[in-house]
Amino acid sequence: MGHLDGSVLQYSNHFWGDKHHGFQVLYENTKKGEESAQELSIFIKERLQLEDEYSKMLVKSMNKVSSFISSGSALETAWVLTKGTLELLAEIHVMMVKNLQDLSREIVKYKDEVSKSRKEAKQQPTIEAVNLMQTTTTCLQKAKETYYARCNEYEKVRKEANANPKEIAKVESKMLKAKEEYASYVEKYEAVRTNFLEKMESACRLFQGHDRNLYAALQQFLVVYSTQHQEMASAAQQVKIV
């Protein structure tokens, strides 16, 4: 999980595009984490089903061998040994079924917690800050373009040889009004931007912590499964040796 190491990458140093879609990108990424948890849950459930079916087949084989023994088979001694081996194997696989059941429940519970956490993240005040930042940025750009256009218009009218004073005053009034509106949005933008930066930095820390914890948990679940599988295989091998 080196790619989630804080010393390598900090979310707060990224996701600051001009269109301010960083929060949405990070939020959508949490869906992938939820999908990963679901994938692991499906895998363990299918593995549990296979193990359960195999355990039932061992029991069926034991019952068949028991019938051979009770019927006075000429291979009774061999069947008794076989039954003992099957009983040991069945015990091992029954324990594996129990372990997988416990693991499956833990993963399902964790997946539900991840889903709840993702939904709560969507309700953050950060969303409002992002929307306001996007709207204000658009309005500021339009106000800037309008002001520059009014300035050019004013200079053009003022330089005309037969310029009408009333027309000049009218154009100048529009320019000054555009200037005031532009200045107003510049001031508003700074306040909105400050709030946006605070909210986004907080959100980045939240999402980074969420991702780090998520993949560490999924990794641990896989380690538990791998350990259980190795222990079962080792125990089964000992039975074969006996």
C-alpha atoms as a PDB file:
ATOM      1  CA  MET A   1       0.000   0.000   0.000  1.00  0.00           C
ATOM      2  CA  GLY A   2       2.917   2.310  -0.615  1.00  0.00           C
ATOM      3  CA  HIS A   3       0.893   4.561  -2.929  1.00  0.00           C
ATOM      4  CA  LEU A   4      -1.206   5.626   0.063  1.00  0.00           C
ATOM      5  CA  ASP A   5       1.783   6.527   2.209  1.00  0.00           C
ATOM      6  CA  GLY A   6       1.484  10.144   3.307  1.00  0.00           C
ATOM      7  CA  SER A   7       5.219  10.670   2.702  1.00  0.00           C
ATOM      8  CA  VAL A   8       4.718   9.840  -0.972  1.00  0.00           C
ATOM      9  CA  LEU A   9       1.466  11.594  -1.793  1.00  0.00           C
ATOM     10  CA  GLN A  10      -0.729  14.115  -0.021  1.00  0.00           C
ATOM     11  CA  TYR A  11      -4.238  14.597  -1.382  1.00  0.00           C
ATOM     12  CA  SER A  12      -4.144  18.234  -0.261  1.00  0.00           C
ATOM     13  CA  ASN A  13      -1.359  18.866  -2.801  1.00  0.00           C
ATOM     14  CA  HIS A  14      -3.574  17.699  -5.650  1.00  0.00           C
ATOM     15  CA  PHE A  15      -7.169  17.892  -6.901  1.00  0.00           C
ATOM     16  CA  TRP A  16      -7.113  21.678  -7.356  1.00  0.00           C
ATOM     17  CA  GLY A  17      -8.153  21.929 -11.022  1.00  0.00           C
ATOM     18  CA  ASP A  18      -9.389  25.202 -12.518  1.00  0.00           C
ATOM     19  CA  LYS A  19     -12.962  23.910 -12.605  1.00  0.00           C
ATOM     20  CA  HIS A  20     -12.796  22.834  -8.946  1.00  0.00           C
ATOM     21  CA  HIS A  21     -13.931  19.255  -9.540  1.00  0.00           C
ATOM     22  CA  GLY A  22     -11.446  17.820  -7.025  1.00  0.00           C
ATOM     23  CA  PHE A  23     -14.010  17.088  -4.329  1.00  0.00           C
ATOM     24  CA  GLN A  24     -16.258  15.228  -6.756  1.00  0.00           C
ATOM     25  CA  VAL A  25     -13.283  13.212  -8.045  1.00  0.00           C
ATOM     26  CA  LEU A  26     -12.319  12.209  -4.510  1.00  0.00           C
ATOM     27  CA  TYR A  27     -15.903  11.368  -3.636  1.00  0.00           C
ATOM     28  CA  GLU A  28     -16.341   9.206  -6.742  1.00  0.00           C
ATOM     29  CA  ASN A  29     -13.111   7.447  -5.797  1.00  0.00           C
ATOM     30  CA  THR A  30     -14.709   6.330  -2.526  1.00  0.00           C
ATOM     31  CA  LYS A  31     -17.211   4.382  -4.635  1.00  0.00           C
ATOM     32  CA  LYS A  32     -14.317   2.361  -6.024  1.00  0.00           C
ATOM     33  CA  GLY A  33     -13.270   1.555  -2.475  1.00  0.00           C
ATOM     34  CA  GLU A  34     -16.769   0.347  -1.717  1.00  0.00           C
ATOM     35  CA  GLU A  35     -16.680  -1.753  -4.889  1.00  0.00           C
ATOM     36  CA  SER A  36     -13.364  -3.276  -3.781  1.00  0.00           C
ATOM     37  CA  ALA A  37     -14.903  -4.258  -0.445  1.00  0.00           C
ATOM     38  CA  GLN A  38     -17.839  -5.790  -2.313  1.00  0.00           C
ATOM     39  CA  GLU A  39     -15.482  -7.763  -4.568  1.00  0.00           C
ATOM     40  CA  LEU A  40     -13.683  -9.186  -1.539  1.00  0.00           C
ATOM     41  CA  SER A  41     -17.002 -10.037   0.107  1.00  0.00           C
ATOM     42  CA  ILE A  42     -18.145 -11.929  -2.991  1.00  0.00           C
ATOM     43  CA  PHE A  43     -14.846 -13.819  -3.213  1.00  0.00           C
ATOM     44  CA  ILE A  44     -14.972 -14.956   0.421  1.00  0.00           C
ATOM     45  CA  LYS A  45     -18.633 -15.982   0.146  1.00  0.00           C
ATOM     46  CA  GLU A  46     -17.911 -18.069  -2.945  1.00  0.00           C
ATOM     47  CA  ARG A  47     -14.873 -19.596  -1.251  1.00  0.00           C
ATOM     48  CA  LEU A  48     -17.058 -20.366   1.777  1.00  0.00           C
ATOM     49  CA  GLN A  49     -19.641 -22.043  -0.436  1.00  0.00           C
ATOM     50  CA  LEU A  50     -17.001 -24.269  -2.033  1.00  0.00           C
ATOM     51  CA  GLU A  51     -15.551 -25.208   1.351  1.00  0.00           C
ATOM     52  CA  ASP A  52     -18.999 -25.976   2.736  1.00  0.00           C
ATOM     53  CA  GLU A  53     -19.815 -28.198  -0.237  1.00  0.00           C
ATOM     54  CA  TYR A  54     -16.504 -30.034   0.141  1.00  0.00           C
ATOM     55  CA  SER A  55     -17.192 -30.613   3.850  1.00  0.00           C
ATOM     56  CA  LYS A  56     -20.567 -32.108   2.982  1.00  0.00           C
ATOM     57  CA  MET A  57     -18.917 -34.385   0.418  1.00  0.00           C
ATOM     58  CA  LEU A  58     -16.490 -35.607   3.090  1.00  0.00           C
ATOM     59  CA  VAL A  59     -19.404 -36.414   5.409  1.00  0.00           C
ATOM     60  CA  LYS A  60     -21.114 -38.256   2.568  1.00  0.00           C
ATOM     61  CA  SER A  61     -17.941 -40.269   1.958  1.00  0.00           C
ATOM     62  CA  MET A  62     -17.657 -41.087   5.680  1.00  0.00           C
ATOM     63  CA  ASN A  63     -21.227 -42.370   5.723  1.00  0.00           C
ATOM     64  CA  LYS A  64     -20.518 -44.540   2.706  1.00  0.00           C
ATOM     65  CA  VAL A  65     -17.355 -45.948   4.308  1.00  0.00           C
ATOM     66  CA  SER A  66     -19.272 -46.586   7.550  1.00  0.00           C
ATOM     67  CA  SER A  67     -21.798 -48.633   5.581  1.00  0.00           C
ATOM     68  CA  PHE A  68     -18.952 -50.718   4.129  1.00  0.00           C
ATOM     69  CA  ILE A  69     -17.605 -51.382   7.626  1.00  0.00           C
ATOM     70  CA  SER A  70     -20.983 -52.299   9.090  1.00  0.00           C
ATOM     71  CA  SER A  71     -21.692 -54.682   6.213  1.00  0.00           C
ATOM     72  CA  GLY A  72     -18.594 -56.757   7.033  1.00  0.00           C
ATOM     73  CA  SER A  73     -16.484 -55.781   4.018  1.00  0.00           C
ATOM     74  CA  ALA A  74     -13.317 -57.761   3.368  1.00  0.00           C
ATOM     75  CA  LEU A  75     -11.540 -54.398   3.364  1.00  0.00           C
ATOM     76  CA  GLU A  76     -12.832 -53.516   6.828  1.00  0.00           C
ATOM     77  CA  THR A  77      -9.391 -52.723   8.236  1.00  0.00           C
ATOM     78  CA  ALA A  78      -8.622 -50.387   5.319  1.00  0.00           C
ATOM     79  CA  TRP A  79     -12.046 -48.762   5.582  1.00  0.00           C
ATOM     80  CA  VAL A  80     -11.572 -48.103   9.295  1.00  0.00           C
ATOM     81  CA  LEU A  81      -8.292 -46.314   8.560  1.00  0.00           C
ATOM     82  CA  THR A  82      -9.928 -44.433   5.698  1.00  0.00           C
ATOM     83  CA  LYS A  83     -12.809 -43.354   7.915  1.00  0.00           C
ATOM     84  CA  GLY A  84     -10.370 -42.032  10.505  1.00  0.00           C
ATOM     85  CA  THR A  85      -8.580 -40.021   7.836  1.00  0.00           C
ATOM     86  CA  LEU A  86     -11.848 -38.651   6.478  1.00  0.00           C
ATOM     87  CA  GLU A  87     -12.967 -37.654   9.971  1.00  0.00           C
ATOM     88  CA  LEU A  88      -9.759 -35.693  10.501  1.00  0.00           C
ATOM     89  CA  LEU A  89     -10.096 -34.003   7.111  1.00  0.00           C
ATOM     90  CA  ALA A  90     -13.747 -33.209   7.778  1.00  0.00           C
ATOM     91  CA  GLU A  91     -12.826 -31.634  11.106  1.00  0.00           C
ATOM     92  CA  ILE A  92     -10.220 -29.467   9.392  1.00  0.00           C
ATOM     93  CA  HIS A  93     -12.617 -28.301   6.697  1.00  0.00           C
ATOM     94  CA  VAL A  94     -15.454 -27.683   9.162  1.00  0.00           C
ATOM     95  CA  MET A  95     -13.104 -25.373  11.052  1.00  0.00           C
ATOM     96  CA  MET A  96     -12.240 -23.652   7.770  1.00  0.00           C
ATOM     97  CA  VAL A  97     -15.954 -23.150   7.093  1.00  0.00           C
ATOM     98  CA  LYS A  98     -16.387 -21.561  10.520  1.00  0.00           C
ATOM     99  CA  ASN A  99     -13.385 -19.295   9.988  1.00  0.00           C
ATOM    100  CA  LEU A 100     -14.664 -18.205   6.579  1.00  0.00           C
ATOM    101  CA  GLN A 101     -18.123 -17.543   8.004  1.00  0.00           C
ATOM    102  CA  ASP A 102     -16.623 -15.294  10.673  1.00  0.00           C
ATOM    103  CA  LEU A 103     -14.440 -13.537   8.111  1.00  0.00           C
ATOM    104  CA  SER A 104     -17.363 -13.063   5.733  1.00  0.00           C
ATOM    105  CA  ARG A 105     -19.449 -11.455   8.484  1.00  0.00           C
ATOM    106  CA  GLU A 106     -16.607  -9.101   9.364  1.00  0.00           C
ATOM    107  CA  ILE A 107     -16.191  -8.037   5.734  1.00  0.00           C
ATOM    108  CA  VAL A 108     -19.932  -7.461   5.257  1.00  0.00           C
ATOM    109  CA  LYS A 109     -20.033  -5.387   8.438  1.00  0.00           C
ATOM    110  CA  TYR A 110     -17.028  -3.368   7.308  1.00  0.00           C
ATOM    111  CA  LYS A 111     -18.516  -2.871   3.841  1.00  0.00           C
ATOM    112  CA  ASP A 112     -21.669  -1.433   5.427  1.00  0.00           C
ATOM    113  CA  GLU A 113     -19.525   0.949   7.478  1.00  0.00           C
ATOM    114  CA  VAL A 114     -17.700   2.070   4.332  1.00  0.00           C
ATOM    115  CA  SER A 115     -21.008   2.701   2.576  1.00  0.00           C
ATOM    116  CA  LYS A 116     -22.283   4.741   5.518  1.00  0.00           C
ATOM    117  CA  SER A 117     -19.046   6.728   5.657  1.00  0.00           C
ATOM    118  CA  ARG A 118     -19.265   7.538   1.939  1.00  0.00           C
ATOM    119  CA  LYS A 119     -22.840   8.800   2.259  1.00  0.00           C
ATOM    120  CA  GLU A 120     -21.883  10.992   5.206  1.00  0.00           C
ATOM    121  CA  ALA A 121     -19.017  12.487   3.213  1.00  0.00           C
ATOM    122  CA  LYS A 122     -21.499  13.635   0.561  1.00  0.00           C
ATOM    123  CA  GLN A 123     -23.290  15.767   3.150  1.00  0.00           C
ATOM    124  CA  GLN A 124     -20.243  17.806   4.065  1.00  0.00           C
ATOM    125  CA  PRO A 125     -20.392  21.624   4.004  1.00  0.00           C
ATOM    126  CA  THR A 126     -17.527  21.288   1.530  1.00  0.00           C
ATOM    127  CA  ILE A 127     -20.032  20.646  -1.250  1.00  0.00           C
ATOM    128  CA  GLU A 128     -21.606  24.045  -0.652  1.00  0.00           C
ATOM    129  CA  ALA A 129     -18.173  25.669  -0.600  1.00  0.00           C
ATOM    130  CA  VAL A 130     -17.250  23.965  -3.886  1.00  0.00           C
ATOM    131  CA  ASN A 131     -20.491  25.006  -5.589  1.00  0.00           C
ATOM    132  CA  LEU A 132     -20.106  28.589  -4.378  1.00  0.00           C
ATOM    133  CA  MET A 133     -16.489  28.636  -5.562  1.00  0.00           C
ATOM    134  CA  GLN A 134     -17.491  27.420  -9.023  1.00  0.00           C
ATOM    135  CA  THR A 135     -20.331  29.951  -9.292  1.00  0.00           C
ATOM    136  CA  THR A 136     -18.253  32.853  -7.991  1.00  0.00           C
ATOM    137  CA  THR A 137     -15.350  32.022 -10.301  1.00  0.00           C
ATOM    138  CA  THR A 138     -17.699  32.036 -13.298  1.00  0.00           C
ATOM    139  CA  CYS A 139     -19.319  35.315 -12.244  1.00  0.00           C
ATOM    140  CA  LEU A 140     -15.920  36.900 -11.606  1.00  0.00           C
ATOM    141  CA  GLN A 141     -14.704  35.935 -15.071  1.00  0.00           C
ATOM    142  CA  LYS A 142     -17.852  37.331 -16.687  1.00  0.00           C
ATOM    143  CA  ALA A 143     -17.589  40.553 -14.663  1.00  0.00           C
ATOM    144  CA  LYS A 144     -13.956  40.890 -15.722  1.00  0.00           C
ATOM    145  CA  GLU A 145     -14.787  40.372 -19.389  1.00  0.00           C
ATOM    146  CA  THR A 146     -17.663  42.863 -19.166  1.00  0.00           C
ATOM    147  CA  TYR A 147     -15.471  45.476 -17.491  1.00  0.00           C
ATOM    148  CA  TYR A 148     -12.705  45.128 -20.089  1.00  0.00           C
ATOM    149  CA  ALA A 149     -15.286  45.350 -22.862  1.00  0.00           C
ATOM    150  CA  ARG A 150     -16.744  48.538 -21.336  1.00  0.00           C
ATOM    151  CA  CYS A 151     -13.247  50.034 -21.025  1.00  0.00           C
ATOM    152  CA  ASN A 152     -12.529  49.350 -24.693  1.00  0.00           C
ATOM    153  CA  GLU A 153     -15.904  50.762 -25.648  1.00  0.00           C
ATOM    154  CA  TYR A 154     -15.280  53.909 -23.603  1.00  0.00           C
ATOM    155  CA  GLU A 155     -11.831  54.466 -25.122  1.00  0.00           C
ATOM    156  CA  LYS A 156     -13.233  53.978 -28.606  1.00  0.00           C
ATOM    157  CA  VAL A 157     -16.063  56.498 -28.109  1.00  0.00           C
ATOM    158  CA  ARG A 158     -13.815  59.008 -26.355  1.00  0.00           C
ATOM    159  CA  LYS A 159     -11.329  59.023 -29.242  1.00  0.00           C
ATOM    160  CA  GLU A 160     -13.933  59.619 -31.901  1.00  0.00           C
ATOM    161  CA  ALA A 161     -13.575  63.023 -33.610  1.00  0.00           C
ATOM    162  CA  ASN A 162     -17.227  64.010 -33.310  1.00  0.00           C
ATOM    163  CA  ALA A 163     -17.909  62.254 -30.023  1.00  0.00           C
ATOM    164  CA  ASN A 164     -21.171  63.236 -28.346  1.00  0.00           C
ATOM    165  CA  PRO A 165     -20.548  64.265 -24.710  1.00  0.00           C
ATOM    166  CA  LYS A 166     -23.798  62.616 -23.628  1.00  0.00           C
ATOM    167  CA  GLU A 167     -22.816  59.411 -25.383  1.00  0.00           C
ATOM    168  CA  ILE A 168     -19.395  59.526 -23.758  1.00  0.00           C
ATOM    169  CA  ALA A 169     -20.986  60.041 -20.345  1.00  0.00           C
ATOM    170  CA  LYS A 170     -23.395  57.191 -20.967  1.00  0.00           C
ATOM    171  CA  VAL A 171     -20.600  54.815 -21.962  1.00  0.00           C
ATOM    172  CA  GLU A 172     -18.464  55.989 -19.053  1.00  0.00           C
ATOM    173  CA  SER A 173     -21.339  55.298 -16.653  1.00  0.00           C
ATOM    174  CA  LYS A 174     -21.593  51.745 -17.961  1.00  0.00           C
ATOM    175  CA  MET A 175     -17.845  51.337 -17.561  1.00  0.00           C
ATOM    176  CA  LEU A 176     -17.891  52.572 -13.958  1.00  0.00           C
ATOM    177  CA  LYS A 177     -20.819  50.314 -13.132  1.00  0.00           C
ATOM    178  CA  ALA A 178     -18.966  47.345 -14.632  1.00  0.00           C
ATOM    179  CA  LYS A 179     -15.892  48.349 -12.633  1.00  0.00           C
ATOM    180  CA  GLU A 180     -17.871  48.359  -9.389  1.00  0.00           C
ATOM    181  CA  GLU A 181     -19.373  44.987 -10.148  1.00  0.00           C
ATOM    182  CA  TYR A 182     -15.967  43.564 -11.024  1.00  0.00           C
ATOM    183  CA  ALA A 183     -14.433  44.952  -7.815  1.00  0.00           C
ATOM    184  CA  SER A 184     -17.336  43.507  -5.836  1.00  0.00           C
ATOM    185  CA  TYR A 185     -16.757  40.036  -7.265  1.00  0.00           C
ATOM    186  CA  VAL A 186     -13.010  40.297  -6.650  1.00  0.00           C
ATOM    187  CA  GLU A 187     -13.712  40.986  -2.977  1.00  0.00           C
ATOM    188  CA  LYS A 188     -16.331  38.244  -2.780  1.00  0.00           C
ATOM    189  CA  TYR A 189     -14.038  35.817  -4.577  1.00  0.00           C
ATOM    190  CA  GLU A 190     -11.296  36.234  -1.975  1.00  0.00           C
ATOM    191  CA  ALA A 191     -13.692  35.434   0.880  1.00  0.00           C
ATOM    192  CA  VAL A 192     -15.199  32.485  -0.997  1.00  0.00           C
ATOM    193  CA  ARG A 193     -11.757  31.213  -1.974  1.00  0.00           C
ATOM    194  CA  THR A 194     -10.504  31.314   1.628  1.00  0.00           C
ATOM    195  CA  ASN A 195     -13.490  29.288   2.812  1.00  0.00           C
ATOM    196  CA  PHE A 196     -13.128  26.901  -0.133  1.00  0.00           C
ATOM    197  CA  LEU A 197      -9.450  26.258   0.615  1.00  0.00           C
ATOM    198  CA  GLU A 198     -10.182  25.499   4.267  1.00  0.00           C
ATOM    199  CA  LYS A 199     -13.025  23.133   3.426  1.00  0.00           C
ATOM    200  CA  MET A 200     -11.114  21.369   0.632  1.00  0.00           C
ATOM    201  CA  GLU A 201      -7.988  20.841   2.725  1.00  0.00           C
ATOM    202  CA  SER A 202     -10.147  19.336   5.456  1.00  0.00           C
ATOM    203  CA  ALA A 203     -11.941  17.137   2.896  1.00  0.00           C
ATOM    204  CA  CYS A 204      -8.626  15.996   1.408  1.00  0.00           C
ATOM    205  CA  ARG A 205      -7.430  14.873   4.828  1.00  0.00           C
ATOM    206  CA  LEU A 206     -10.723  13.068   5.402  1.00  0.00           C
ATOM    207  CA  PHE A 207     -10.644  11.279   2.039  1.00  0.00           C
ATOM    208  CA  GLN A 208      -6.980  10.359   2.389  1.00  0.00           C
ATOM    209  CA  GLY A 209      -7.595   8.910   5.840  1.00  0.00           C
ATOM    210  CA  HIS A 210     -10.625   7.049   4.505  1.00  0.00           C
ATOM    211  CA  ASP A 211      -8.667   5.527   1.615  1.00  0.00           C
ATOM    212  CA  ARG A 212      -5.686   4.603   3.767  1.00  0.00           C
ATOM    213  CA  ASN A 213      -7.877   2.889   6.364  1.00  0.00           C
ATOM    214  CA  LEU A 214      -9.982   1.185   3.700  1.00  0.00           C
ATOM    215  CA  TYR A 215      -7.152  -0.478   1.817  1.00  0.00           C
ATOM    216  CA  ALA A 216      -5.302  -1.334   5.021  1.00  0.00           C
ATOM    217  CA  ALA A 217      -8.459  -3.114   6.229  1.00  0.00           C
ATOM    218  CA  LEU A 218      -8.954  -4.962   2.935  1.00  0.00           C
ATOM    219  CA  GLN A 219      -5.318  -5.985   2.955  1.00  0.00           C
ATOM    220  CA  GLN A 220      -5.696  -7.324   6.494  1.00  0.00           C
ATOM    221  CA  PHE A 221      -8.775  -9.324   5.504  1.00  0.00           C
ATOM    222  CA  LEU A 222      -6.765 -10.933   2.708  1.00  0.00           C
ATOM    223  CA  VAL A 223      -3.917 -11.698   5.100  1.00  0.00           C
ATOM    224  CA  VAL A 224      -6.368 -13.410   7.464  1.00  0.00           C
ATOM    225  CA  TYR A 225      -7.808 -15.453   4.599  1.00  0.00           C
ATOM    226  CA  SER A 226      -4.361 -16.420   3.340  1.00  0.00           C
ATOM    227  CA  THR A 227      -3.268 -17.479   6.827  1.00  0.00           C
ATOM    228  CA  GLN A 228      -6.398 -19.578   7.330  1.00  0.00           C
ATOM    229  CA  HIS A 229      -5.930 -21.256   3.962  1.00  0.00           C
ATOM    230  CA  GLN A 230      -2.272 -22.048   4.646  1.00  0.00           C
ATOM    231  CA  GLU A 231      -3.078 -23.479   8.084  1.00  0.00           C
ATOM    232  CA  MET A 232      -5.809 -25.675   6.603  1.00  0.00           C
ATOM    233  CA  ALA A 233      -3.521 -26.907   3.830  1.00  0.00           C
ATOM    234  CA  SER A 234      -0.756 -27.652   6.332  1.00  0.00           C
ATOM    235  CA  ALA A 235      -3.141 -29.560   8.622  1.00  0.00           C
ATOM    236  CA  ALA A 236      -4.536 -31.545   5.691  1.00  0.00           C
ATOM    237  CA  GLN A 237      -1.012 -32.419   4.579  1.00  0.00           C
ATOM    238  CA  GLN A 238      -0.240 -33.801   8.043  1.00  0.00           C
ATOM    239  CA  VAL A 239      -3.285 -36.053   7.782  1.00  0.00           C
ATOM    240  CA  LYS A 240      -2.018 -37.429   4.487  1.00  0.00           C
ATOM    241  CA  ILE A 241       1.363 -38.114   6.038  1.00  0.00           C
ATOM    242  CA  VAL A 242      -0.275 -40.042   8.880  1.00  0.00           C
END
